[in-house]
């Protein structure tokens, strides 16, 4: 194999072949141990496995080497460290080799188009792994096969990678990130040439190719310096920054008002990548923003938050709120560490802070995007009325289909967009959970000549317009700040406008929560019980003493609403069961694709106008969610960890 790179990227002699390790008593595990010790060239992670072998820690060896990574809703994601089911140098090299082989089969001009690679600011001292290091190793794999690499020279938000794939015409994109996961996690997201994250069948085929390419090809794959010297490596950072800011400016509708607005905004980047990019996009919008000083610079230890996830609300937003109180700023925005999600909080007249849920922000952003789309369309039509009339005369000869306007969301998110679309004459669609499904649907609709105005998932993932087929906390932050300035000019708060939206389109009351379970067997047992509830051979008939009308089980390809009881959504990995109740509640239990969680979602919709009794709706919902937890999940019996911070 020749020379290879050590932990700091400097060439060092290849070590002699290790002696055969002592047997664990499990031939399959012995084979995995031998492969790891032969293949791994990171001295830190290699030493971990060697120590476990020396100490005969069979159980720990099996937990690290007995399974492989697989694609979830956000690509490959796992703790950093030694093992085939962890994120580390070897597994990133293996993943990149598999992806490279698959791309070479699918993309004839791969060696002209190349791949985009970006990374966030995560790092782990114990394993020597950092997102930047892993990105450089991924780049080395492609460069070793003469595939051009557009490797960002510094950390970037996740949406920058699919944006760059589209702008550069690349064959694919890779983002090294674990988004809002705990600090020891990292991940490997893959984007296809059209921009969205890969999904079936690409993800399965890439995994097969990874299995075929497990042994590192050559010493070049371990070279951290190859990307610094190869003529096939380019740095797209400056050009993509300019293009992103230019395209994001199209989402700004009230720049003059923004420049004069007295409304003040605080932003936290949660020790991640967001600060610089949010500052820039705010400047494009004519806005200013106050950063949280303790959280604006990257720090992989996330020292000021219990978890690096702004979705957790007040406990992790306390620094932002304290600064906002001191600065007399009524609006707090927080992007997660890779800046693809956005949390929003507003100070109420009482002095208390209200943290909006993802569903509530979607109601506001859906209203806002439609309002400005129609205003823009009205101005455009006024300017081009004569030309429009001329085109109308020839419309019978125009074979192009009429452009339709869409809003998209996921099956577990609020139905508020559906209510808006029904009333306003727009098209509405739902996908499976995970923005990769939304991104792929955006691509399909655009190919058919249609326009997607707004998309979201309830876990504070938003996309205004179709700038990039991925949730985008950076552009959404500026859009929310502009919306707040516009409403402030009309003496309205975000909370007040939300009530107006509900008054117009119906009250949508929702609750989301989760429990933590680290044992996959327990998770499987819980969902198996729901499919054979109390030995009945079928699903539960009631929840909170309320009859269940219909059940949809994605994993079993079952939907009782369909004449043949077959599902219409794609069958996906993991578990997801939805219940429709007689009282109007829709409730879903599903396993997370990125964390060891069982998530719960429930919503009830009331009428528009003054007729809805919101307190009654909330009581109905509370009763159902309590029953979902206590009766269906049985947290004490199954040793589940309830949500707590």
XYZ file of C-alpha atoms in Angstrom:
645
model
C 0.000 0.000 0.000
C 2.988 2.351 0.302
C 2.929 5.408 2.549
C -0.230 6.663 4.237
C -1.280 9.608 6.361
C -1.244 9.600 10.127
C -3.646 11.389 12.443
C -2.275 14.798 11.474
C -2.090 14.050 7.774
C 1.685 13.539 7.588
C 2.972 10.502 5.696
C 4.188 7.709 7.922
C 5.434 4.194 7.173
C 2.769 1.586 6.782
C 2.761 -0.609 9.879
C 3.595 -4.280 9.523
C 0.690 -6.655 9.158
C -0.694 -7.280 12.643
C -0.589 -10.762 14.106
C -3.891 -12.591 14.138
C -5.884 -11.369 17.155
C -7.013 -13.918 19.747
C -10.366 -15.479 18.966
C -13.530 -14.092 20.518
C -15.294 -17.418 20.041
C -17.467 -15.875 17.295
C -16.013 -16.495 13.801
C -17.996 -13.647 12.248
C -16.816 -11.211 14.917
C -13.244 -12.501 14.575
C -13.395 -11.696 10.867
C -14.672 -8.159 11.576
C -11.923 -7.591 14.160
C -9.262 -8.734 11.721
C -10.606 -6.489 8.976
C -10.638 -3.458 11.256
C -7.084 -3.970 12.461
C -5.858 -4.472 8.872
C -7.739 -1.566 7.317
C -7.874 1.258 9.887
C -5.011 3.740 9.624
C -6.183 6.168 12.290
C -3.967 5.314 15.277
C -6.558 6.495 17.813
C -9.514 4.451 16.597
C -7.294 1.483 15.755
C -5.967 1.501 19.321
C -9.511 1.405 20.727
C -10.291 -1.851 18.937
C -6.877 -3.310 19.767
C -7.403 -2.544 23.463
C -10.838 -4.189 23.415
C -9.278 -7.251 21.799
C -6.476 -7.368 24.384
C -9.020 -7.112 27.200
C -11.338 -9.673 25.585
C -14.236 -7.202 25.663
C -16.394 -9.323 23.346
C -19.679 -7.543 24.011
C -18.208 -4.119 23.257
C -16.451 -5.431 20.154
C -19.732 -6.853 18.912
C -21.549 -3.562 19.544
C -18.956 -1.667 17.480
C -18.161 -4.165 14.727
C -21.251 -6.349 14.467
C -23.321 -4.093 12.229
C -22.870 -1.467 9.520
C -24.160 2.072 8.976
C -27.371 2.526 6.985
C -29.204 5.475 5.465
C -31.923 7.092 7.568
C -33.967 10.256 7.021
C -30.742 12.299 7.072
C -28.209 9.976 5.454
C -25.643 8.065 7.507
C -25.551 9.250 11.120
C -23.975 7.731 14.243
C -21.594 8.485 17.116
C -17.986 9.198 16.170
C -15.486 6.582 17.267
C -14.022 3.193 16.428
C -16.260 0.617 14.752
C -18.037 -0.227 11.528
C -21.291 1.301 12.835
C -19.632 4.569 13.907
C -18.582 7.632 11.952
C -14.809 7.607 11.586
C -12.002 7.779 9.018
C -12.479 4.231 7.775
C -16.275 4.286 7.457
C -16.172 7.639 5.638
C -13.561 6.247 3.224
C -15.710 3.145 2.700
C -18.850 5.239 2.143
C -17.047 7.487 -0.318
C -15.655 4.520 -2.242
C -19.128 3.003 -2.527
C -20.645 6.299 -3.621
C -17.858 6.835 -6.152
C -18.433 3.387 -7.684
C -22.196 3.905 -7.853
C -21.826 7.352 -9.430
C -19.416 5.973 -12.017
C -22.120 3.486 -13.036
C -24.933 6.054 -13.167
C -23.217 9.255 -14.364
C -21.238 8.835 -17.611
C -19.608 12.255 -17.306
C -18.698 11.948 -13.613
C -15.067 12.892 -14.344
C -16.219 16.148 -15.894
C -18.907 17.100 -13.365
C -17.283 16.013 -10.107
C -18.769 16.146 -6.615
C -19.350 18.880 -4.022
C -18.166 18.307 -0.444
C -18.996 20.478 2.570
C -18.714 20.118 6.327
C -19.774 21.650 9.632
C -17.638 22.248 12.750
C -18.054 19.027 14.736
C -15.003 17.308 16.227
C -14.135 14.628 18.753
C -10.733 14.555 20.428
C -10.874 10.905 21.484
C -11.130 9.601 17.909
C -9.286 12.434 16.178
C -12.347 12.846 13.958
C -13.608 16.223 12.853
C -16.031 17.116 10.085
C -13.263 18.914 8.185
C -10.916 15.937 8.436
C -13.631 13.530 7.275
C -14.499 15.837 4.361
C -10.853 15.859 3.256
C -10.735 12.064 3.406
C -13.920 11.843 1.334
C -12.318 14.211 -1.166
C -9.170 12.056 -1.279
C -11.207 9.010 -2.303
C -12.718 10.771 -5.313
C -9.472 12.470 -6.282
C -7.723 9.096 -6.191
C -10.044 8.058 -9.039
C -9.533 11.309 -10.980
C -12.970 12.677 -10.084
C -12.985 16.478 -9.643
C -13.912 17.663 -6.157
C -15.481 21.019 -5.261
C -14.382 21.050 -1.611
C -15.354 24.078 0.452
C -12.334 25.637 2.138
C -14.293 26.420 5.297
C -17.408 25.236 7.105
C -20.768 25.927 5.460
C -24.468 25.496 6.251
C -25.933 22.216 5.031
C -28.125 23.858 2.345
C -24.996 25.225 0.687
C -24.080 21.737 -0.558
C -27.237 20.987 -2.593
C -27.252 24.620 -3.721
C -23.689 24.195 -5.015
C -24.584 20.874 -6.674
C -27.229 22.690 -8.712
C -25.137 25.761 -9.498
C -22.031 23.795 -10.492
C -23.836 20.984 -12.284
C -22.084 18.435 -10.079
C -22.925 14.749 -10.136
C -23.540 14.620 -6.374
C -22.870 16.341 -3.065
C -21.644 15.202 0.348
C -22.203 17.066 3.615
C -20.388 15.936 6.759
C -22.730 16.901 9.599
C -24.915 15.543 12.358
C -27.097 18.670 12.393
C -28.666 19.018 15.885
C -27.631 15.618 17.242
C -25.594 15.225 20.467
C -22.024 16.469 20.290
C -20.380 13.060 19.804
C -22.433 12.269 16.685
C -21.548 12.969 13.087
C -23.008 12.082 9.725
C -22.650 11.732 5.967
C -25.460 13.201 3.850
C -25.566 12.528 0.109
C -27.278 14.722 -2.476
C -28.031 13.610 -6.030
C -27.343 15.666 -9.167
C -30.815 17.243 -9.122
C -30.143 18.633 -5.640
C -32.251 16.586 -3.194
C -30.905 14.020 -0.769
C -30.792 10.521 -2.155
C -33.675 8.193 -1.379
C -34.789 4.831 -2.713
C -33.490 3.210 -4.856
C -30.233 5.217 -4.815
C -29.642 4.806 -1.070
C -29.965 1.023 -1.221
C -27.701 0.800 -4.248
C -25.057 3.012 -2.639
C -25.074 0.755 0.446
C -24.569 -2.299 -1.761
C -21.622 -0.585 -3.428
C -20.166 0.304 -0.014
C -20.339 -3.365 0.980
C -18.440 -4.219 -2.223
C -15.726 -1.637 -1.554
C -14.916 -2.020 2.127
C -11.144 -2.280 1.903
C -9.512 1.119 1.250
C -8.332 1.271 -2.344
C -4.903 2.754 -1.783
C -2.731 4.966 0.405
C -4.121 7.970 -1.479
C -7.507 7.475 0.185
C -5.874 8.232 3.551
C -4.097 11.383 2.350
C -5.366 14.521 4.061
C -3.051 16.593 1.860
C -4.267 15.330 -1.508
C -7.090 17.877 -1.680
C -4.614 20.694 -0.947
C -2.413 19.890 -3.940
C -4.548 18.153 -6.536
C -5.348 20.190 -9.680
C -8.747 18.443 -9.681
C -9.763 20.177 -6.442
C -11.520 23.561 -6.553
C -12.892 25.758 -3.770
C -16.451 26.938 -4.542
C -16.910 29.018 -1.370
C -16.615 32.539 -2.791
C -18.749 31.916 -5.873
C -21.431 29.989 -4.001
C -21.619 32.693 -1.333
C -22.306 35.301 -4.024
C -24.840 33.133 -5.847
C -26.655 32.157 -2.667
C -26.995 35.742 -1.469
C -28.167 36.860 -4.907
C -30.831 34.163 -5.111
C -31.920 34.646 -1.494
C -32.526 38.343 -2.208
C -35.528 37.239 -4.312
C -37.264 36.332 -1.047
C -36.974 39.924 0.189
C -40.124 41.960 -0.532
C -39.845 44.967 1.810
C -36.224 46.105 1.880
C -37.069 49.796 2.352
C -39.278 49.009 5.321
C -36.620 46.700 6.774
C -34.005 49.466 6.737
C -36.172 51.794 8.794
C -37.795 49.292 11.145
C -37.039 49.788 14.864
C -37.671 46.086 15.559
C -34.587 44.414 16.998
C -33.648 40.760 16.510
C -31.282 38.444 18.407
C -29.721 35.407 16.723
C -27.955 32.366 18.144
C -25.992 29.951 15.978
C -25.752 27.359 18.778
C -21.957 27.146 18.490
C -22.345 26.068 14.863
C -21.838 27.474 11.379
C -24.746 29.921 11.193
C -23.439 33.254 12.511
C -21.501 34.518 9.489
C -24.093 33.363 6.968
C -27.104 34.759 8.835
C -25.299 38.100 9.219
C -24.725 38.223 5.458
C -28.264 37.374 4.453
C -29.625 39.936 6.936
C -27.462 42.565 5.224
C -28.956 41.525 1.880
C -32.432 42.086 3.334
C -31.485 45.478 4.786
C -31.803 44.076 8.309
C -29.521 44.070 11.325
C -29.162 41.318 13.901
C -27.615 41.007 17.355
C -25.576 37.802 17.818
C -25.424 35.942 21.112
C -21.691 36.413 21.865
C -21.273 33.218 23.903
C -22.737 31.106 21.067
C -21.727 32.790 17.816
C -18.358 31.064 17.322
C -18.083 27.359 16.458
C -17.359 25.045 19.375
C -17.833 21.271 18.969
C -18.406 20.876 22.722
C -21.557 23.083 22.613
C -20.681 24.284 26.133
C -23.636 26.593 26.811
C -26.509 24.266 25.865
C -27.619 20.936 27.298
C -28.336 19.697 23.776
C -27.471 21.533 20.528
C -31.068 21.478 19.319
C -33.057 24.749 19.314
C -36.255 22.711 18.919
C -36.043 21.969 22.643
C -37.287 25.478 23.369
C -36.871 27.701 26.420
C -34.222 25.640 28.279
C -31.753 25.917 25.384
C -32.773 29.442 24.339
C -32.231 31.074 27.732
C -29.011 32.904 26.742
C -30.709 34.321 23.655
C -33.711 35.454 25.648
C -31.579 37.088 28.346
C -29.675 39.046 25.697
C -32.927 40.004 23.978
C -34.331 41.272 27.281
C -31.230 43.404 27.803
C -31.298 44.721 24.222
C -35.062 45.358 24.166
C -35.325 42.949 21.227
C -38.716 41.193 20.987
C -37.589 38.567 18.450
C -35.188 35.641 18.978
C -33.996 33.417 16.138
C -31.830 30.334 16.617
C -30.305 28.157 13.918
C -29.105 24.666 14.762
C -25.391 23.818 14.397
C -25.533 23.191 10.621
C -28.059 26.016 10.080
C -30.739 24.037 8.272
C -33.348 24.437 11.046
C -34.719 27.564 12.676
C -36.369 28.184 16.052
C -38.343 31.391 16.629
C -39.392 33.036 19.902
C -41.260 36.280 20.562
C -41.586 38.321 23.728
C -45.186 38.764 24.805
C -46.678 41.862 26.470
C -46.533 40.007 29.805
C -42.744 39.843 29.493
C -42.815 36.079 28.989
C -41.317 34.450 25.908
C -43.347 32.383 23.493
C -41.454 29.760 21.507
C -43.331 28.919 18.323
C -43.636 25.318 17.254
C -42.651 24.302 13.752
C -46.341 23.928 12.906
C -47.140 27.432 14.152
C -44.291 28.993 12.186
C -45.462 27.122 9.093
C -48.890 28.727 9.455
C -47.246 32.169 9.510
C -44.745 31.483 6.732
C -47.363 29.876 4.496
C -49.548 32.970 4.892
C -46.562 35.280 4.327
C -45.281 33.586 1.197
C -48.747 33.526 -0.371
C -49.370 37.186 0.528
C -46.177 38.359 -1.146
C -46.497 36.016 -4.105
C -49.889 37.502 -4.907
C -48.694 41.060 -4.428
C -45.763 40.388 -6.737
C -48.026 38.706 -9.292
C -50.443 41.647 -9.218
C -47.627 44.125 -9.905
C -46.231 41.943 -12.666
C -49.629 41.586 -14.300
C -50.188 45.333 -14.192
C -46.882 45.943 -15.985
C -47.395 43.263 -18.613
C -51.128 43.408 -19.240
C -50.827 44.139 -22.941
C -48.311 41.347 -23.553
C -50.439 38.920 -21.532
C -53.429 39.696 -23.718
C -51.352 39.015 -26.822
C -50.235 35.665 -25.451
C -53.789 34.749 -24.493
C -54.844 34.999 -28.121
C -52.386 32.215 -28.999
C -52.983 30.049 -25.913
C -54.855 27.390 -27.872
C -51.612 26.727 -29.722
C -49.465 26.605 -26.538
C -48.839 22.957 -25.553
C -47.318 23.821 -22.154
C -49.364 22.743 -19.121
C -50.667 25.457 -16.817
C -48.250 26.180 -13.970
C -49.696 25.193 -10.621
C -48.704 26.595 -7.257
C -47.866 24.066 -4.515
C -47.258 23.905 -0.799
C -45.662 20.768 0.615
C -45.255 19.162 4.010
C -44.866 15.754 5.651
C -47.497 13.347 6.913
C -46.691 14.068 10.574
C -46.837 17.857 10.245
C -49.801 20.172 10.753
C -52.565 20.268 8.137
C -52.630 24.083 8.270
C -51.123 24.309 4.774
C -53.851 22.033 3.489
C -56.480 24.378 4.922
C -54.771 27.390 3.348
C -54.467 25.663 -0.016
C -58.099 24.528 -0.071
C -59.374 28.010 0.698
C -56.950 29.825 -1.622
C -57.033 27.420 -4.577
C -53.456 26.121 -4.310
C -52.202 22.551 -4.627
C -51.156 20.680 -1.492
C -49.177 17.467 -1.072
C -47.723 15.407 1.768
C -44.641 13.208 1.785
C -43.072 10.783 4.214
C -41.220 12.403 7.153
C -37.787 13.704 6.267
C -36.978 16.665 4.051
C -35.335 14.374 1.497
C -38.829 13.340 0.399
C -39.957 16.965 0.120
C -36.790 17.856 -1.812
C -37.348 15.073 -4.326
C -40.988 16.083 -4.783
C -39.927 19.702 -5.371
C -37.614 18.470 -8.138
C -40.406 16.432 -9.758
C -42.868 19.331 -9.663
C -40.349 21.776 -11.095
C -39.573 19.351 -13.927
C -43.310 19.404 -14.742
C -43.316 23.198 -14.890
C -44.928 23.849 -11.513
C -43.870 26.152 -8.674
C -43.427 25.301 -4.994
C -44.148 28.327 -2.845
C -43.421 26.949 0.617
C -42.472 23.645 2.276
C -41.916 22.569 5.855
C -41.619 19.740 8.351
C -42.820 20.180 11.907
C -39.315 19.773 13.388
C -38.601 23.455 12.584
C -37.436 22.740 9.038
C -38.605 25.357 6.519
C -38.008 26.250 2.887
C -39.377 29.511 1.495
C -39.663 29.243 -2.275
C -37.538 26.614 -3.973
C -34.082 28.148 -3.685
C -32.650 24.746 -2.784
C -34.352 21.336 -2.318
C -33.460 21.238 1.377
C -34.664 22.932 4.543
C -32.796 26.198 5.040
C -32.508 27.990 8.365
C -30.338 30.789 6.959
C -32.741 32.193 4.369
C -35.757 31.468 6.584
C -34.226 33.514 9.413
C -34.197 36.611 7.192
C -37.716 35.908 5.913
C -39.058 35.621 9.476
C -37.303 38.840 10.531
C -38.761 40.694 7.545
C -42.233 39.325 8.297
C -41.899 40.503 11.915
C -40.838 43.980 10.755
C -43.806 44.156 8.365
C -46.246 43.145 11.110
C -44.620 45.506 13.624
C -45.246 48.344 11.168
C -48.929 47.384 11.338
C -48.855 47.195 15.156
C -49.141 43.426 15.073
C -47.001 40.735 16.657
C -46.303 37.305 15.228
C -48.633 35.813 17.859
C -51.438 38.150 16.891
C -51.016 37.379 13.205
C -51.014 33.656 13.969
C -54.432 34.040 15.568
C -55.615 35.844 12.451
C -54.384 32.974 10.300
C -56.236 30.461 12.471
C -59.346 32.621 12.450
C -59.282 32.607 8.652
C -58.306 28.995 7.981
C -59.352 27.137 11.118
C -57.644 26.482 14.441
C -55.008 23.789 14.225
C -53.912 22.651 17.661
C -50.954 20.266 17.697
C -48.637 18.581 20.169
C -45.342 16.812 19.586
C -43.108 14.950 21.997
C -40.846 11.923 22.227
C -39.415 9.215 24.427
C -35.875 7.863 24.249
C -35.180 4.154 23.786
C -31.675 2.828 23.151
C -32.772 -0.792 22.658
C -33.956 -1.615 19.093
C -35.527 -4.870 20.317
C -37.733 -2.939 22.733
C -38.782 -0.552 19.958
C -39.710 -3.480 17.718
C -41.657 -5.114 20.543
C -43.653 -1.911 21.168
C -44.723 -1.617 17.542
C -45.388 -5.362 17.208
C -47.758 -5.049 20.161
C -49.629 -2.219 18.401
C -50.111 -4.484 15.366
C -51.473 -7.248 17.604
C -52.964 -5.138 20.353
C -53.654 -7.153 23.489
C -53.654 -10.328 21.410
C -56.503 -9.149 19.198
C -54.641 -9.762 15.952
C -55.282 -6.190 14.884
C -54.569 -2.566 15.806
C -56.078 -0.760 18.839
C -59.778 0.066 18.574
C -59.748 3.030 20.966
C -57.425 5.707 22.312
C -58.336 7.784 25.378
C -61.780 6.089 25.307
C -62.333 7.468 21.814
C -62.944 5.198 18.849
C -60.239 4.819 16.221
C -61.723 5.143 12.735
C -58.687 4.381 10.575
C -55.103 3.168 10.858
C -52.135 3.600 8.515
C -48.990 1.562 9.088
C -46.243 2.640 6.698
C -43.883 -0.207 7.569
C -46.601 -2.822 6.939
C -47.842 -1.095 3.761
C -51.314 -0.932 5.367
C -53.936 1.832 5.176
C -57.490 1.030 6.289
C -58.807 4.075 4.404
C -57.982 2.484 1.058
C -60.397 -0.022 -0.561
C -57.683 -2.692 -0.751
C -56.094 -1.620 2.556
C -52.749 -1.137 0.791
C -50.700 1.975 1.527
C -50.212 4.731 -1.040
C -47.046 6.225 0.464
C -43.703 4.481 -0.135
C -42.735 1.806 2.358
C -39.790 3.138 4.364
C -37.463 1.857 7.041
C -38.412 2.159 10.690
C -41.895 2.188 12.177
C -44.697 4.705 11.650
C -48.345 4.132 12.606
C -51.044 6.812 12.289
C -54.470 6.737 13.964
C -57.538 8.771 12.943
C -59.923 9.156 15.905
C -63.660 9.833 16.072
C -63.071 13.136 17.892
C -61.083 14.523 14.939
C -57.598 13.926 16.332
C -54.919 12.530 14.034
C -52.061 10.922 15.960
C -48.826 9.290 14.813
C -46.122 7.251 16.506
C -42.861 6.815 14.595
C -39.228 5.996 15.146
C -36.712 8.735 14.454
C -34.405 8.253 11.494
C -31.533 10.075 13.211
C -31.810 9.476 16.975
C -32.869 6.688 19.394
C -36.337 8.178 19.850
C -39.976 7.248 19.405
C -41.725 10.443 18.361
C -45.368 11.343 18.948
C -47.412 13.755 16.861
C -51.049 14.724 17.322
C -53.305 17.413 15.883
C -56.944 18.440 15.981
C -58.454 21.016 13.632
C -61.319 23.348 14.451
C -63.519 25.563 12.336
C -62.566 28.976 11.038
C -64.046 32.088 12.613
C -65.305 32.394 16.163
C -66.955 28.969 16.366
C -63.977 26.949 17.608
C -63.610 26.326 21.328
C -59.815 26.253 21.455
C -59.664 25.167 25.100
C -61.867 22.167 24.302
C -59.647 21.264 21.345
C -56.557 21.453 23.545
C -58.190 19.245 26.199
C -59.095 16.605 23.599
C -55.551 16.633 22.286
C -53.979 16.388 25.737
C -56.094 13.356 26.559
C -55.079 11.567 23.359
C -51.351 12.291 23.723
C -51.402 11.049 27.326
C -53.069 7.847 26.172
C -50.582 7.405 23.339
C -47.759 7.548 25.832
C -49.202 5.564 28.726
C -51.337 2.936 26.950
C -49.541 2.450 23.651
C -45.871 2.959 24.594
C -45.975 1.835 28.260
C -42.878 3.847 29.269
C -42.394 2.332 32.732
C -42.739 -1.252 31.555
C -40.437 -0.643 28.579
C -37.941 1.534 30.490
C -38.392 4.477 28.150
C -36.868 7.830 29.002
C -39.445 10.599 28.911
C -38.526 13.900 27.314
C -36.766 16.118 29.811
C -34.045 18.767 29.881
